[in-house]
Amino acid sequence: MAEAIVALSTPPGVSGLAVVRASGDGVFEIVDKCFSGKVRITEAKTHTIHYGEFRNKDKLIDFVTISVFRAPNSYTGEDVAEINCHGGYFVAEAIIETLIENGCRLAEPGEFTKRAFLNGKLDLTQVEAVADLIHSTSQQGYQTAVRQLSGEFSRRIAELKKKLLDAASLLELELDFADEGFEFIDRSLILKAIDEAIDYCRELSSSYHSSEIFRSGFFVGITGFPNSGKSTLFNALLKKRRAIVSEIPGTTRDYLEESIFIEGVAVRLIDTAGLRETENIVEIEGIRMVESLLAQSNLILVINDLSLGQTNSDQLYNQLLERYETSRVVLVQNKIDLIEKHPEGRDYEIFISAKNNDGVNQIYEIIREQIRKESEHIKDVLVNQRHYLLLKRASEELGRARQSLLENRGNELVADDMRKAVQTLGEIIGETFSMDVLNSIFSRFCIGK
Ligand SMILES: Nc1nc2c(ncn2[C@@H]2O[C@H](COP(=O)(O)OP(=O)(O)OP(=O)(O)O)[C@@H](O)[C@H]2O)c(=O)[nH]1
Ligand SMILES: [Mg+2]
């Protein structure tokens, strides 16, 4: 029994239309208690639209159209009524309240999609694609999510699983003839199936980092000693005055974040408080505060005040380079306008005058270049952390199977690890899942989806 649930599926507020969605057992009867049109919704054919009055007892609420989807041919796989009403703050609210008075309950975040999953309408990677689609901040992230929603990823995983299972069964079959000393399976075919799966898992898991960029944005952390011109550069990149700039060191206290779009990706610029130099550079005061900001940065710009010397921030640069291995770190020599003779450049530094907006384009170019590099890794999937961990596990299991096969350690051992990998791959598409995993996936959803 699926309880009838209802929620607003469009954003609340002023709009032309709003869509209220109701799903579950008895929704058509409930809707009929409030709706009068030419036909009763209970009698309406699936995939039809009906116009009429929506009322709460004798009070007219709105003129609406209702789309009817009968189980199992609906998003959730249950009976679904989608009520199109006028937008604004009151109409949809009143419709939802009326439906609740008549027997629906308010849906939890993601509950429609959860039911779609539990009813086998979508697999887990498709559910995740729905969340990514809703939240996508980039053109590429969106396009990949759509491909994932089409089931491309799941099909590929299913294909690999089948190959591995076939190979494992052959090995097991051979076991039955072990007594007679038969070895009739071509080992190279088994190896091929394992290697193909390993390659796929590795290739995909390596796109995790890039996927995050297309999912959450490309982070640029601006750091350096006080007064080096971080906020001036931040404003220059944003092309507006957002951060306060002054000659007083320590102007920026916490941090500021603003986004710009480059190559269809949300580039999230973060202006941080200046780091203070102490006796021991490792203990640079404040580095802990910006630590998490820099740790999530794809690009770290270390701003140096060139008028204080070209090597003034070298130690800081080297330290950050070592600490944030996965980020690209660039030394930005600022205030070139204060220098008479252009110094010789080293390959990891660029020269700019943030104040005069001179050379700032080089930074857009670096960002563009990084984004292009990252997008080469993206295939048909936006790999998330859950996929990443499972892909890693599967490739470890397959690695063990491969090893056992090469060392001739017996069919049982090889087949066992192959079957484990098959199960791990199955977890990716949600053939087996825990409630915890489901809950954490659906916590990303909003009510009404
Ligand atoms: N001549 C010159 N001055 C600059 C340049 N960039 C920044 N400044 C000046 O340097 C001073 C400090 O600039 P900010 O942008 O506030 O520096 P900050 O690094 O954000 O400083 P804190 O937030 O205090 O750490 C201001 O007086 C700016 O006008 C530049 O390219 N040339
Ligand atoms: Mg500042």
Tab-separated table of C-alpha atoms and ligand atoms in Angstrom:
chain	number	residue	atom	x	y	z
A	1	MET	CA	0.000	0.000	0.000
A	2	ALA	CA	1.414	3.343	-1.020
A	3	GLU	CA	0.046	6.194	1.037
A	4	ALA	CA	-1.217	9.087	-1.069
A	5	ILE	CA	1.291	11.921	-0.921
A	6	VAL	CA	1.174	15.460	-2.246
A	7	ALA	CA	3.626	18.316	-2.761
A	8	LEU	CA	4.314	21.407	-4.781
A	9	SER	CA	6.693	20.415	-7.571
A	10	THR	CA	7.529	23.906	-8.808
A	11	PRO	CA	9.333	26.632	-6.808
A	12	PRO	CA	7.053	28.550	-4.452
A	13	GLY	CA	6.319	32.205	-5.168
A	14	VAL	CA	5.056	34.357	-7.987
A	15	SER	CA	4.922	32.499	-11.291
A	16	GLY	CA	2.605	31.910	-14.221
A	17	LEU	CA	1.776	28.368	-13.276
A	18	ALA	CA	2.446	25.982	-10.440
A	19	VAL	CA	2.303	22.192	-10.439
A	20	VAL	CA	0.986	20.234	-7.472
A	21	ARG	CA	1.744	16.547	-7.697
A	22	ALA	CA	-0.113	13.775	-5.895
A	23	SER	CA	0.797	10.093	-6.013
A	24	GLY	CA	-0.272	6.849	-4.373
A	25	ASP	CA	-3.265	4.701	-3.690
A	26	GLY	CA	-6.581	6.447	-3.929
A	27	VAL	CA	-5.283	9.777	-5.256
A	28	PHE	CA	-7.901	9.889	-8.001
A	29	GLU	CA	-10.736	9.437	-5.482
A	30	ILE	CA	-9.219	12.137	-3.306
A	31	VAL	CA	-8.882	14.517	-6.251
A	32	ASP	CA	-12.458	13.853	-7.333
A	33	LYS	CA	-13.675	15.104	-3.960
A	34	CYS	CA	-12.337	18.540	-4.856
A	35	PHE	CA	-12.535	18.676	-8.634
A	36	SER	CA	-15.408	19.098	-11.030
A	37	GLY	CA	-14.833	18.860	-14.757
A	38	LYS	CA	-16.414	17.045	-17.662
A	39	VAL	CA	-15.196	13.635	-16.517
A	40	ARG	CA	-14.394	12.247	-13.142
A	41	ILE	CA	-10.683	11.705	-12.629
A	42	THR	CA	-11.368	8.202	-11.320
A	43	GLU	CA	-12.823	7.399	-14.711
A	44	ALA	CA	-10.307	9.310	-16.803
A	45	LYS	CA	-7.951	7.462	-19.124
A	46	THR	CA	-4.241	7.481	-18.405
A	47	HIS	CA	-2.181	10.285	-19.969
A	48	THR	CA	-5.128	12.633	-20.404
A	49	ILE	CA	-5.630	16.219	-19.245
A	50	HIS	CA	-8.830	17.580	-17.724
A	51	TYR	CA	-10.008	21.117	-17.135
A	52	GLY	CA	-12.306	22.125	-14.323
A	53	GLU	CA	-12.917	23.817	-10.986
A	54	PHE	CA	-10.945	22.948	-7.914
A	55	ARG	CA	-12.944	23.516	-4.725
A	56	ASN	CA	-12.588	23.086	-1.009
A	57	LYS	CA	-16.179	22.227	-0.083
A	58	ASP	CA	-18.084	25.179	-1.588
A	59	LYS	CA	-15.119	27.484	-1.819
A	60	LEU	CA	-13.703	27.913	-5.324
A	61	ILE	CA	-9.921	27.785	-5.221
A	62	ASP	CA	-8.875	27.944	-8.880
A	63	PHE	CA	-9.552	26.763	-12.407
A	64	VAL	CA	-7.053	24.023	-13.048
A	65	THR	CA	-5.989	21.320	-15.475
A	66	ILE	CA	-5.244	17.879	-14.128
A	67	SER	CA	-2.944	15.407	-15.866
A	68	VAL	CA	-3.750	11.782	-15.136
A	69	PHE	CA	-1.126	9.044	-15.107
A	70	ARG	CA	-2.259	5.587	-14.135
A	71	ALA	CA	0.021	3.027	-12.492
A	72	PRO	CA	2.437	1.738	-13.573
A	73	ASN	CA	2.882	4.328	-16.326
A	74	SER	CA	3.851	7.306	-14.230
A	75	TYR	CA	6.974	8.822	-12.740
A	76	THR	CA	6.514	7.001	-9.440
A	77	GLY	CA	4.937	3.896	-10.918
A	78	GLU	CA	1.797	4.671	-8.891
A	79	ASP	CA	-1.408	6.516	-9.768
A	80	VAL	CA	-0.366	10.150	-10.224
A	81	ALA	CA	-2.395	13.336	-10.653
A	82	GLU	CA	-0.562	16.516	-11.573
A	83	ILE	CA	-2.579	19.620	-10.943
A	84	ASN	CA	-1.620	22.684	-12.954
A	85	CYS	CA	-2.887	25.770	-11.206
A	86	HIS	CA	-2.030	29.468	-11.209
A	87	GLY	CA	1.218	30.503	-9.549
A	88	GLY	CA	1.593	32.797	-6.580
A	89	TYR	CA	1.716	32.315	-2.863
A	90	PHE	CA	-1.814	31.129	-2.152
A	91	VAL	CA	-3.320	28.963	-4.862
A	92	ALA	CA	-1.019	25.954	-4.720
A	93	GLU	CA	-0.949	26.162	-0.939
A	94	ALA	CA	-4.741	26.025	-0.786
A	95	ILE	CA	-4.853	23.090	-3.200
A	96	ILE	CA	-2.315	21.153	-1.157
A	97	GLU	CA	-4.195	21.876	2.079
A	98	THR	CA	-7.448	20.719	0.510
A	99	LEU	CA	-5.875	17.474	-0.693
A	100	ILE	CA	-4.419	16.884	2.754
A	101	GLU	CA	-7.831	17.448	4.340
A	102	ASN	CA	-9.166	14.803	1.985
A	103	GLY	CA	-6.610	12.118	2.736
A	104	CYS	CA	-3.181	12.894	1.286
A	105	ARG	CA	-0.139	13.596	3.385
A	106	LEU	CA	2.671	16.008	2.557
A	107	ALA	CA	5.532	14.275	0.712
A	108	GLU	CA	9.001	14.142	2.185
A	109	PRO	CA	11.961	15.507	0.201
A	110	GLY	CA	12.605	13.234	-2.757
A	111	GLU	CA	9.746	10.923	-1.865
A	112	PHE	CA	8.317	10.795	-5.392
A	113	THR	CA	11.699	9.782	-6.767
A	114	LYS	CA	12.256	7.338	-3.920
A	115	ARG	CA	9.018	5.610	-4.865
A	116	ALA	CA	10.093	5.628	-8.503
A	117	PHE	CA	13.242	3.797	-7.418
A	118	LEU	CA	11.451	1.341	-5.130
A	119	ASN	CA	8.972	0.600	-7.904
A	120	GLY	CA	11.779	-0.079	-10.348
A	121	LYS	CA	11.091	2.939	-12.583
A	122	LEU	CA	14.616	4.302	-12.085
A	123	ASP	CA	17.807	2.667	-10.856
A	124	LEU	CA	20.048	4.312	-8.313
A	125	THR	CA	22.381	6.017	-10.779
A	126	GLN	CA	19.340	7.469	-12.530
A	127	VAL	CA	18.011	8.727	-9.210
A	128	GLU	CA	21.344	10.427	-8.648
A	129	ALA	CA	21.178	11.839	-12.154
A	130	VAL	CA	17.839	13.415	-11.270
A	131	ALA	CA	19.429	15.152	-8.281
A	132	ASP	CA	22.376	16.266	-10.393
A	133	LEU	CA	20.052	17.533	-13.082
A	134	ILE	CA	18.136	19.667	-10.617
A	135	HIS	CA	21.270	21.047	-8.995
A	136	SER	CA	23.566	21.268	-11.965
A	137	THR	CA	25.626	24.433	-12.143
A	138	SER	CA	27.270	23.770	-15.459
A	139	GLN	CA	26.350	23.054	-19.026
A	140	GLN	CA	28.485	19.916	-19.116
A	141	GLY	CA	27.235	18.691	-15.742
A	142	TYR	CA	23.708	19.043	-16.996
A	143	GLN	CA	24.389	17.232	-20.251
A	144	THR	CA	26.150	14.376	-18.514
A	145	ALA	CA	23.336	14.069	-15.987
A	146	VAL	CA	20.812	13.762	-18.817
A	147	ARG	CA	22.865	10.994	-20.408
A	148	GLN	CA	23.083	9.259	-17.053
A	149	LEU	CA	19.315	9.614	-16.623
A	150	SER	CA	18.837	7.844	-19.920
A	151	GLY	CA	20.404	4.800	-18.296
A	152	GLU	CA	23.644	4.769	-20.255
A	153	PHE	CA	25.762	4.185	-17.151
A	154	SER	CA	23.538	1.406	-15.827
A	155	ARG	CA	23.574	-0.362	-19.177
A	156	ARG	CA	27.350	-0.330	-19.262
A	157	ILE	CA	27.588	-1.627	-15.696
A	158	ALA	CA	25.054	-4.361	-16.456
A	159	GLU	CA	27.046	-5.382	-19.513
A	160	LEU	CA	30.279	-5.680	-17.525
A	161	LYS	CA	28.519	-7.597	-14.799
A	162	LYS	CA	27.224	-10.097	-17.295
A	163	LYS	CA	30.641	-10.681	-18.826
A	164	LEU	CA	32.173	-11.194	-15.399
A	165	LEU	CA	29.405	-13.528	-14.304
A	166	ASP	CA	29.701	-15.602	-17.463
A	167	ALA	CA	33.435	-15.910	-16.942
A	168	ALA	CA	33.024	-16.790	-13.260
A	169	SER	CA	30.448	-19.463	-14.095
A	170	LEU	CA	32.769	-21.019	-16.637
A	171	LEU	CA	35.491	-21.238	-14.006
A	172	GLU	CA	33.043	-22.836	-11.613
A	173	LEU	CA	31.890	-25.268	-14.248
A	174	GLU	CA	35.433	-26.333	-14.816
A	175	LEU	CA	35.715	-27.069	-11.104
A	176	ASP	CA	33.183	-29.866	-11.549
A	177	PHE	CA	35.649	-31.612	-13.804
A	178	ALA	CA	38.638	-30.904	-11.596
A	179	ASP	CA	38.946	-34.538	-10.571
A	180	GLU	CA	39.481	-35.576	-14.133
A	181	GLY	CA	42.178	-32.928	-14.389
A	182	PHE	CA	40.369	-31.050	-17.143
A	183	GLU	CA	41.217	-27.462	-17.946
A	184	PHE	CA	39.070	-26.510	-20.887
A	185	ILE	CA	38.594	-22.796	-20.273
A	186	ASP	CA	40.814	-20.422	-22.161
A	187	ARG	CA	42.509	-18.398	-19.416
A	188	SER	CA	43.131	-15.485	-21.740
A	189	LEU	CA	39.387	-14.980	-22.209
A	190	ILE	CA	38.838	-14.768	-18.462
A	191	LEU	CA	41.731	-12.353	-18.178
A	192	LYS	CA	40.243	-10.239	-20.925
A	193	ALA	CA	36.920	-9.941	-19.125
A	194	ILE	CA	38.667	-8.978	-15.888
A	195	ASP	CA	40.940	-6.453	-17.558
A	196	GLU	CA	38.123	-4.823	-19.422
A	197	ALA	CA	36.213	-4.365	-16.186
A	198	ILE	CA	39.263	-3.070	-14.332
A	199	ASP	CA	39.953	-0.532	-17.073
A	200	TYR	CA	36.388	0.699	-17.007
A	201	CYS	CA	36.381	1.066	-13.204
A	202	ARG	CA	39.688	2.898	-13.191
A	203	GLU	CA	38.769	5.195	-16.015
A	204	LEU	CA	35.515	6.122	-14.360
A	205	SER	CA	36.882	6.588	-10.888
A	206	SER	CA	39.537	8.888	-12.281
A	207	SER	CA	36.793	11.195	-13.503
A	208	TYR	CA	35.479	11.706	-9.975
A	209	HIS	CA	37.509	14.857	-9.453
A	210	SER	CA	36.325	16.353	-12.741
A	211	SER	CA	32.743	15.366	-12.059
A	212	GLU	CA	32.822	17.361	-8.861
A	213	ILE	CA	33.816	20.424	-10.867
A	214	PHE	CA	30.843	20.020	-13.168
A	215	ARG	CA	28.580	19.272	-10.257
A	216	SER	CA	29.610	21.913	-7.701
A	217	GLY	CA	31.738	24.337	-9.653
A	218	PHE	CA	35.403	25.176	-10.153
A	219	PHE	CA	36.858	26.717	-6.994
A	220	VAL	CA	39.521	29.392	-7.155
A	221	GLY	CA	41.119	30.275	-3.818
A	222	ILE	CA	42.896	33.627	-3.647
A	223	THR	CA	45.486	33.733	-0.911
A	224	GLY	CA	48.677	35.544	0.066
A	225	PHE	CA	50.074	37.915	2.663
A	226	PRO	CA	48.007	40.903	3.832
A	227	ASN	CA	47.807	43.864	1.494
A	228	SER	CA	49.166	41.957	-1.490
A	229	GLY	CA	46.060	42.868	-3.496
A	230	LYS	CA	43.876	39.774	-3.129
A	231	SER	CA	40.622	41.692	-2.845
A	232	THR	CA	41.608	44.003	-5.689
A	233	LEU	CA	42.154	40.970	-7.900
A	234	PHE	CA	38.916	39.365	-6.684
A	235	ASN	CA	37.016	42.493	-7.747
A	236	ALA	CA	38.874	42.649	-11.056
A	237	LEU	CA	37.962	39.044	-11.856
A	238	LEU	CA	34.355	39.668	-10.906
A	239	LYS	CA	34.369	42.903	-12.891
A	240	LYS	CA	32.652	44.674	-10.015
A	241	ARG	CA	33.457	46.094	-6.612
A	242	ARG	CA	32.455	43.449	-4.151
A	243	ALA	CA	35.312	43.149	-1.659
A	244	ILE	CA	36.562	46.125	0.341
A	245	VAL	CA	40.007	47.198	-0.728
A	246	SER	CA	42.250	49.352	1.447
A	247	GLU	CA	45.859	50.027	2.203
A	248	ILE	CA	45.301	48.748	5.728
A	249	PRO	CA	46.590	45.166	6.020
A	250	GLY	CA	43.987	42.787	7.322
A	251	THR	CA	41.037	44.405	5.574
A	252	THR	CA	39.426	41.127	4.611
A	253	ARG	CA	38.548	39.280	7.776
A	254	ASP	CA	36.781	36.106	6.920
A	255	TYR	CA	36.292	35.208	3.299
A	256	LEU	CA	34.049	36.185	0.397
A	257	GLU	CA	32.680	33.979	-2.326
A	258	GLU	CA	31.214	34.986	-5.682
A	259	SER	CA	30.608	33.077	-8.871
A	260	ILE	CA	31.312	33.852	-12.496
A	261	PHE	CA	30.669	31.564	-15.472
A	262	ILE	CA	33.509	30.421	-17.687
A	263	GLU	CA	33.112	27.721	-20.361
A	264	GLY	CA	29.664	26.998	-18.978
A	265	VAL	CA	31.034	26.176	-15.530
A	266	ALA	CA	30.301	28.054	-12.321
A	267	VAL	CA	33.684	29.391	-11.242
A	268	ARG	CA	33.571	30.127	-7.544
A	269	LEU	CA	36.067	32.784	-6.572
A	270	ILE	CA	37.044	32.928	-2.927
A	271	ASP	CA	38.805	35.950	-1.477
A	272	THR	CA	40.426	35.052	1.822
A	273	ALA	CA	41.926	36.929	4.740
A	274	GLY	CA	45.660	37.575	4.365
A	275	LEU	CA	48.048	35.118	5.930
A	276	ARG	CA	50.419	36.500	8.506
A	277	GLU	CA	54.030	35.553	8.398
A	278	THR	CA	55.534	34.319	11.631
A	279	GLU	CA	59.053	33.162	12.469
A	280	ASN	CA	58.302	29.741	11.207
A	281	ILE	CA	56.590	29.820	7.862
A	282	VAL	CA	54.898	26.481	8.521
A	283	GLU	CA	52.976	28.154	11.266
A	284	ILE	CA	51.723	30.971	9.152
A	285	GLU	CA	48.948	32.330	11.210
A	286	GLY	CA	45.537	31.925	9.730
A	287	ILE	CA	46.462	29.174	7.355
A	288	ARG	CA	44.309	26.841	9.374
A	289	MET	CA	41.382	29.144	8.918
A	290	VAL	CA	41.682	29.101	5.153
A	291	GLU	CA	42.781	25.478	5.089
A	292	SER	CA	39.409	24.039	4.173
A	293	LEU	CA	38.824	26.767	1.603
A	294	LEU	CA	42.119	26.033	-0.100
A	295	ALA	CA	41.694	22.290	0.211
A	296	GLN	CA	38.592	22.451	-1.955
A	297	SER	CA	40.145	24.836	-4.468
A	298	ASN	CA	40.910	23.545	-7.929
A	299	LEU	CA	43.154	26.522	-8.516
A	300	ILE	CA	45.058	28.415	-5.836
A	301	LEU	CA	46.324	31.885	-6.649
A	302	VAL	CA	49.106	33.025	-4.346
A	303	ILE	CA	49.265	36.793	-4.625
A	304	ASN	CA	52.621	38.451	-4.050
A	305	ASP	CA	53.211	42.174	-3.702
A	306	LEU	CA	56.003	42.552	-6.242
A	307	SER	CA	57.079	45.904	-4.802
A	308	LEU	CA	58.241	43.997	-1.709
A	309	GLY	CA	60.393	41.713	-3.857
A	310	GLN	CA	59.810	38.983	-6.379
A	311	THR	CA	60.705	36.200	-3.958
A	312	ASN	CA	58.745	37.603	-1.030
A	313	SER	CA	56.087	34.863	-1.196
A	314	ASP	CA	58.207	32.039	-2.594
A	315	GLN	CA	58.258	30.091	0.621
A	316	LEU	CA	54.517	30.422	0.979
A	317	TYR	CA	54.035	29.343	-2.624
A	318	ASN	CA	56.214	26.278	-2.158
A	319	GLN	CA	54.468	25.341	1.007
A	320	LEU	CA	51.017	25.529	-0.591
A	321	LEU	CA	52.247	23.617	-3.619
A	322	GLU	CA	53.345	20.792	-1.380
A	323	ARG	CA	50.273	20.860	0.788
A	324	TYR	CA	47.622	20.929	-1.924
A	325	GLU	CA	48.931	18.397	-4.359
A	326	THR	CA	45.762	18.003	-6.354
A	327	SER	CA	45.223	21.714	-6.958
A	328	ARG	CA	47.005	23.834	-9.484
A	329	VAL	CA	48.950	26.560	-7.674
A	330	VAL	CA	50.013	29.736	-9.456
A	331	LEU	CA	52.162	32.553	-8.116
A	332	VAL	CA	50.648	35.883	-9.101
A	333	GLN	CA	53.111	38.757	-9.016
A	334	ASN	CA	50.905	41.783	-8.418
A	335	LYS	CA	51.511	45.544	-8.566
A	336	ILE	CA	53.742	45.300	-11.648
A	337	ASP	CA	52.880	48.983	-12.184
A	338	LEU	CA	55.089	49.885	-9.228
A	339	ILE	CA	58.129	48.239	-10.785
A	340	GLU	CA	60.318	50.027	-13.293
A	341	LYS	CA	61.930	47.061	-14.959
A	342	HIS	CA	59.861	43.954	-15.775
A	343	PRO	CA	61.558	41.117	-13.889
A	344	GLU	CA	62.372	37.836	-15.543
A	345	GLY	CA	59.496	35.402	-15.158
A	346	ARG	CA	59.686	31.860	-13.807
A	347	ASP	CA	57.376	29.305	-15.377
A	348	TYR	CA	54.998	29.079	-12.434
A	349	GLU	CA	54.342	32.791	-12.095
A	350	ILE	CA	52.439	35.491	-13.932
A	351	PHE	CA	52.680	39.283	-13.684
A	352	ILE	CA	49.683	41.533	-13.284
A	353	SER	CA	48.466	44.827	-11.962
A	354	ALA	CA	45.131	44.047	-10.370
A	355	LYS	CA	44.521	47.716	-9.750
A	356	ASN	CA	44.993	48.679	-13.403
A	357	ASN	CA	43.332	45.486	-14.654
A	358	ASP	CA	46.510	44.690	-16.484
A	359	GLY	CA	47.294	41.021	-17.208
A	360	VAL	CA	44.200	39.766	-15.362
A	361	ASN	CA	43.073	37.975	-18.530
A	362	GLN	CA	45.886	35.480	-17.999
A	363	ILE	CA	43.955	34.183	-15.012
A	364	TYR	CA	40.768	33.615	-17.015
A	365	GLU	CA	42.958	31.788	-19.514
A	366	ILE	CA	44.399	29.508	-16.815
A	367	ILE	CA	40.900	28.740	-15.518
A	368	ARG	CA	39.654	28.027	-19.016
A	369	GLU	CA	42.584	25.729	-19.683
A	370	GLN	CA	42.013	23.777	-16.445
A	371	ILE	CA	38.310	23.372	-17.123
A	372	ARG	CA	39.015	22.075	-20.610
A	373	LYS	CA	41.515	19.593	-19.232
A	374	GLU	CA	39.026	18.362	-16.659
A	375	SER	CA	36.209	17.988	-19.143
A	376	GLU	CA	38.250	15.515	-21.158
A	377	HIS	CA	37.882	13.052	-18.285
A	378	ILE	CA	34.109	13.131	-18.206
A	379	LYS	CA	32.380	10.334	-20.054
A	380	ASP	CA	28.724	9.431	-19.640
A	381	VAL	CA	28.625	9.691	-15.898
A	382	LEU	CA	28.925	12.284	-13.199
A	383	VAL	CA	30.872	10.113	-10.791
A	384	ASN	CA	29.990	10.923	-7.202
A	385	GLN	CA	31.667	9.826	-4.012
A	386	ARG	CA	29.438	6.788	-3.650
A	387	HIS	CA	30.260	5.582	-7.159
A	388	TYR	CA	33.898	6.405	-6.651
A	389	LEU	CA	34.249	4.272	-3.535
A	390	LEU	CA	32.397	1.341	-5.090
A	391	LEU	CA	34.392	1.556	-8.321
A	392	LYS	CA	37.587	1.522	-6.315
A	393	ARG	CA	36.406	-1.497	-4.351
A	394	ALA	CA	35.378	-3.356	-7.502
A	395	SER	CA	38.716	-2.743	-9.147
A	396	GLU	CA	40.518	-4.009	-6.027
A	397	GLU	CA	38.423	-7.167	-6.037
A	398	LEU	CA	39.076	-7.649	-9.717
A	399	GLY	CA	42.767	-6.989	-9.158
A	400	ARG	CA	42.805	-9.836	-6.643
A	401	ALA	CA	40.982	-12.132	-9.048
A	402	ARG	CA	43.468	-11.270	-11.762
A	403	GLN	CA	46.392	-12.001	-9.477
A	404	SER	CA	44.971	-15.376	-8.424
A	405	LEU	CA	44.329	-16.256	-12.032
A	406	LEU	CA	47.866	-15.424	-13.103
A	407	GLU	CA	49.313	-17.335	-10.169
A	408	ASN	CA	47.094	-20.324	-10.894
A	409	ARG	CA	45.695	-20.328	-7.392
A	410	GLY	CA	42.551	-22.192	-8.264
A	411	ASN	CA	39.274	-21.409	-9.941
A	412	GLU	CA	37.351	-21.025	-6.708
A	413	LEU	CA	39.400	-18.106	-5.501
A	414	VAL	CA	39.258	-16.310	-8.839
A	415	ALA	CA	35.536	-16.844	-9.263
A	416	ASP	CA	34.883	-15.735	-5.705
A	417	ASP	CA	36.544	-12.355	-6.161
A	418	MET	CA	34.853	-11.926	-9.510
A	419	ARG	CA	31.478	-12.516	-7.917
A	420	LYS	CA	32.304	-10.008	-5.202
A	421	ALA	CA	33.115	-7.440	-7.861
A	422	VAL	CA	29.844	-8.216	-9.620
A	423	GLN	CA	28.004	-7.525	-6.399
A	424	THR	CA	29.900	-4.286	-5.848
A	425	LEU	CA	29.032	-3.163	-9.368
A	426	GLY	CA	25.424	-4.086	-8.633
A	427	GLU	CA	25.477	-1.770	-5.646
A	428	ILE	CA	26.289	1.131	-7.947
A	429	ILE	CA	22.999	0.751	-9.770
A	430	GLY	CA	21.191	-0.091	-6.557
A	431	GLU	CA	20.503	-3.816	-6.980
A	432	THR	CA	21.390	-4.060	-3.335
A	433	PHE	CA	21.312	-1.006	-1.128
A	434	SER	CA	21.052	-0.013	2.488
A	435	MET	CA	18.473	2.392	3.827
A	436	ASP	CA	21.341	4.663	4.941
A	437	VAL	CA	22.569	4.975	1.377
A	438	LEU	CA	19.064	5.700	0.147
A	439	ASN	CA	18.471	8.301	2.825
A	440	SER	CA	21.701	10.086	2.125
A	441	ILE	CA	20.881	10.211	-1.583
A	442	PHE	CA	17.395	11.547	-0.974
A	443	SER	CA	18.578	14.150	1.510
A	444	ARG	CA	19.837	16.053	-1.541
A	445	PHE	CA	16.371	16.287	-2.989
A	446	CYS	CA	13.793	18.955	-2.403
A	447	ILE	CA	10.189	18.427	-1.474
A	448	GLY	CA	8.119	17.849	-4.577
A	449	LYS	CA	10.717	15.839	-6.501
B	1	LIG	N1	49.887	50.044	-7.242
B	1	LIG	C1	49.091	49.026	-7.057
B	1	LIG	N2	48.417	48.893	-5.925
B	1	LIG	C2	47.605	47.849	-5.747
B	1	LIG	C3	47.472	46.847	-6.744
B	1	LIG	N3	46.604	45.907	-6.285
B	1	LIG	C4	46.220	46.307	-5.056
B	1	LIG	N4	46.829	47.473	-4.714
B	1	LIG	C5	46.662	48.231	-3.482
B	1	LIG	O1	47.135	47.452	-2.406
B	1	LIG	C6	46.362	47.712	-1.242
B	1	LIG	C7	45.815	46.437	-0.688
B	1	LIG	O2	44.862	45.898	-1.588
B	1	LIG	P1	43.796	44.846	-1.157
B	1	LIG	O3	43.174	44.361	-2.404
B	1	LIG	O4	42.909	45.374	-0.090
B	1	LIG	O5	44.747	43.750	-0.550
B	1	LIG	P2	44.351	42.411	0.228
B	1	LIG	O6	45.405	41.433	-0.151
B	1	LIG	O7	42.952	42.041	-0.046
B	1	LIG	O8	44.551	42.823	1.729
B	1	LIG	P3	43.924	42.147	3.046
B	1	LIG	O9	42.512	41.838	2.784
B	1	LIG	O10	44.105	43.195	4.057
B	1	LIG	O11	44.755	40.941	3.332
B	1	LIG	C8	45.280	48.698	-1.661
B	1	LIG	O12	45.683	50.001	-1.326
B	1	LIG	C9	45.218	48.512	-3.163
B	1	LIG	O13	44.768	49.655	-3.838
B	1	LIG	C10	48.198	47.003	-7.960
B	1	LIG	O14	48.138	46.199	-8.898
B	1	LIG	N5	48.990	48.104	-8.050
B	2	MG	MG	41.358	41.746	1.208
